[in-house]
Amino acid sequence: MKTKWQLDITNHRIWADKKIKPEAKEIFAYLYANGFNKIIAHLNIGDIQQLTRIKNKGLRKILNILQENNYIRFREYHNGMYVYNIY
């Protein structure tokens, strides 16, 4: 039985989106879980680097793709530090 606040990303529209690469979907799943039930969440490049090998430039590129496809909105407020919200 699902509760009001249960995290379930299995039926999210991103999984069927062919424009989004699997690496971006993996990062989106991390962002979704990290930002669940928050209006604004923060991200440090070091958090993602524990999940997968990626540099700040690559992460920024993936975040831009997710933003262009209306999955997230983000802003880099310091080198490697981001604030984001999920749609």
PDB file of C-alpha atoms in Angstrom:
ATOM      1  CA  MET A   1       0.000   0.000   0.000  1.00  0.00           C
ATOM      2  CA  LYS A   2       1.424   3.348  -1.032  1.00  0.00           C
ATOM      3  CA  THR A   3       1.372   6.244   1.335  1.00  0.00           C
ATOM      4  CA  LYS A   4       1.226   9.890   0.443  1.00  0.00           C
ATOM      5  CA  TRP A   5       4.976  10.364   0.846  1.00  0.00           C
ATOM      6  CA  GLN A   6       6.303   7.115  -0.626  1.00  0.00           C
ATOM      7  CA  LEU A   7       9.117   7.483  -3.149  1.00  0.00           C
ATOM      8  CA  ASP A   8       8.304   5.649  -6.396  1.00  0.00           C
ATOM      9  CA  ILE A   9      10.206   6.578  -9.533  1.00  0.00           C
ATOM     10  CA  THR A  10       9.499   3.384 -11.503  1.00  0.00           C
ATOM     11  CA  ASN A  11       6.682   4.933 -13.539  1.00  0.00           C
ATOM     12  CA  HIS A  12       8.340   8.292 -14.147  1.00  0.00           C
ATOM     13  CA  ARG A  13       8.189   9.585 -17.734  1.00  0.00           C
ATOM     14  CA  ILE A  14      12.001   9.828 -17.993  1.00  0.00           C
ATOM     15  CA  TRP A  15      12.395   6.048 -18.393  1.00  0.00           C
ATOM     16  CA  ALA A  16      10.483   6.079 -21.703  1.00  0.00           C
ATOM     17  CA  ASP A  17      12.268   9.193 -23.014  1.00  0.00           C
ATOM     18  CA  LYS A  18      14.658   8.113 -25.793  1.00  0.00           C
ATOM     19  CA  LYS A  19      16.415  11.523 -25.835  1.00  0.00           C
ATOM     20  CA  ILE A  20      17.874  10.970 -22.365  1.00  0.00           C
ATOM     21  CA  LYS A  21      20.988   8.778 -22.098  1.00  0.00           C
ATOM     22  CA  PRO A  22      21.156   6.042 -19.433  1.00  0.00           C
ATOM     23  CA  GLU A  23      23.854   7.961 -17.506  1.00  0.00           C
ATOM     24  CA  ALA A  24      21.560  10.979 -17.304  1.00  0.00           C
ATOM     25  CA  LYS A  25      18.685   8.771 -16.121  1.00  0.00           C
ATOM     26  CA  GLU A  26      20.900   7.355 -13.378  1.00  0.00           C
ATOM     27  CA  ILE A  27      21.876  10.846 -12.227  1.00  0.00           C
ATOM     28  CA  PHE A  28      18.248  11.966 -12.409  1.00  0.00           C
ATOM     29  CA  ALA A  29      17.231   9.039 -10.185  1.00  0.00           C
ATOM     30  CA  TYR A  30      19.862  10.124  -7.655  1.00  0.00           C
ATOM     31  CA  LEU A  31      18.683  13.738  -7.811  1.00  0.00           C
ATOM     32  CA  TYR A  32      15.065  12.650  -7.479  1.00  0.00           C
ATOM     33  CA  ALA A  33      15.792  10.535  -4.406  1.00  0.00           C
ATOM     34  CA  ASN A  34      18.003  13.234  -2.876  1.00  0.00           C
ATOM     35  CA  GLY A  35      15.484  16.001  -3.500  1.00  0.00           C
ATOM     36  CA  PHE A  36      12.367  13.995  -2.651  1.00  0.00           C
ATOM     37  CA  ASN A  37       9.782  16.017  -0.749  1.00  0.00           C
ATOM     38  CA  LYS A  38      11.928  19.171  -0.948  1.00  0.00           C
ATOM     39  CA  ILE A  39      11.256  22.339  -2.858  1.00  0.00           C
ATOM     40  CA  ILE A  40      14.953  23.083  -3.395  1.00  0.00           C
ATOM     41  CA  ALA A  41      17.836  20.643  -2.997  1.00  0.00           C
ATOM     42  CA  HIS A  42      21.596  21.071  -3.102  1.00  0.00           C
ATOM     43  CA  LEU A  43      24.140  18.965  -4.955  1.00  0.00           C
ATOM     44  CA  ASN A  44      27.907  18.755  -4.744  1.00  0.00           C
ATOM     45  CA  ILE A  45      29.909  17.155  -7.553  1.00  0.00           C
ATOM     46  CA  GLY A  46      31.558  14.915  -4.957  1.00  0.00           C
ATOM     47  CA  ASP A  47      28.203  13.317  -4.171  1.00  0.00           C
ATOM     48  CA  ILE A  48      27.736  12.245  -7.783  1.00  0.00           C
ATOM     49  CA  GLN A  49      31.378  11.153  -8.110  1.00  0.00           C
ATOM     50  CA  GLN A  50      30.734   8.522  -5.439  1.00  0.00           C
ATOM     51  CA  LEU A  51      28.000   7.131  -7.708  1.00  0.00           C
ATOM     52  CA  THR A  52      29.799   7.284 -11.064  1.00  0.00           C
ATOM     53  CA  ARG A  53      32.993   8.599 -12.618  1.00  0.00           C
ATOM     54  CA  ILE A  54      32.158  12.066 -13.894  1.00  0.00           C
ATOM     55  CA  LYS A  55      33.767  15.473 -14.001  1.00  0.00           C
ATOM     56  CA  ASN A  56      32.039  18.765 -13.317  1.00  0.00           C
ATOM     57  CA  LYS A  57      31.858  19.608 -17.031  1.00  0.00           C
ATOM     58  CA  GLY A  58      30.123  16.288 -17.776  1.00  0.00           C
ATOM     59  CA  LEU A  59      27.690  16.737 -14.903  1.00  0.00           C
ATOM     60  CA  ARG A  60      26.851  20.244 -16.071  1.00  0.00           C
ATOM     61  CA  LYS A  61      26.187  18.881 -19.577  1.00  0.00           C
ATOM     62  CA  ILE A  62      23.823  16.206 -18.196  1.00  0.00           C
ATOM     63  CA  LEU A  63      22.059  18.754 -15.987  1.00  0.00           C
ATOM     64  CA  ASN A  64      21.597  21.014 -19.022  1.00  0.00           C
ATOM     65  CA  ILE A  65      20.040  18.126 -20.974  1.00  0.00           C
ATOM     66  CA  LEU A  66      17.676  17.376 -18.094  1.00  0.00           C
ATOM     67  CA  GLN A  67      16.790  21.069 -17.853  1.00  0.00           C
ATOM     68  CA  GLU A  68      16.166  21.414 -21.606  1.00  0.00           C
ATOM     69  CA  ASN A  69      13.759  18.463 -21.422  1.00  0.00           C
ATOM     70  CA  ASN A  70      11.913  19.970 -18.431  1.00  0.00           C
ATOM     71  CA  TYR A  71      12.886  17.414 -15.804  1.00  0.00           C
ATOM     72  CA  ILE A  72      14.790  19.772 -13.501  1.00  0.00           C
ATOM     73  CA  ARG A  73      15.832  23.386 -13.060  1.00  0.00           C
ATOM     74  CA  PHE A  74      19.323  23.999 -11.723  1.00  0.00           C
ATOM     75  CA  ARG A  75      21.849  26.723 -11.064  1.00  0.00           C
ATOM     76  CA  GLU A  76      25.550  26.414 -10.311  1.00  0.00           C
ATOM     77  CA  TYR A  77      26.240  28.802  -7.457  1.00  0.00           C
ATOM     78  CA  HIS A  78      29.876  27.810  -6.970  1.00  0.00           C
ATOM     79  CA  ASN A  79      32.265  25.594  -8.915  1.00  0.00           C
ATOM     80  CA  GLY A  80      30.847  22.056  -8.572  1.00  0.00           C
ATOM     81  CA  MET A  81      27.985  23.097  -6.286  1.00  0.00           C
ATOM     82  CA  TYR A  82      24.421  23.229  -7.554  1.00  0.00           C
ATOM     83  CA  VAL A  83      20.965  24.065  -6.362  1.00  0.00           C
ATOM     84  CA  TYR A  84      18.084  22.341  -8.183  1.00  0.00           C
ATOM     85  CA  ASN A  85      14.413  21.523  -8.099  1.00  0.00           C
ATOM     86  CA  ILE A  86      12.597  18.720  -9.862  1.00  0.00           C
ATOM     87  CA  TYR A  87       9.395  19.024 -11.897  1.00  0.00           C
TER      88      TYR A  87
END
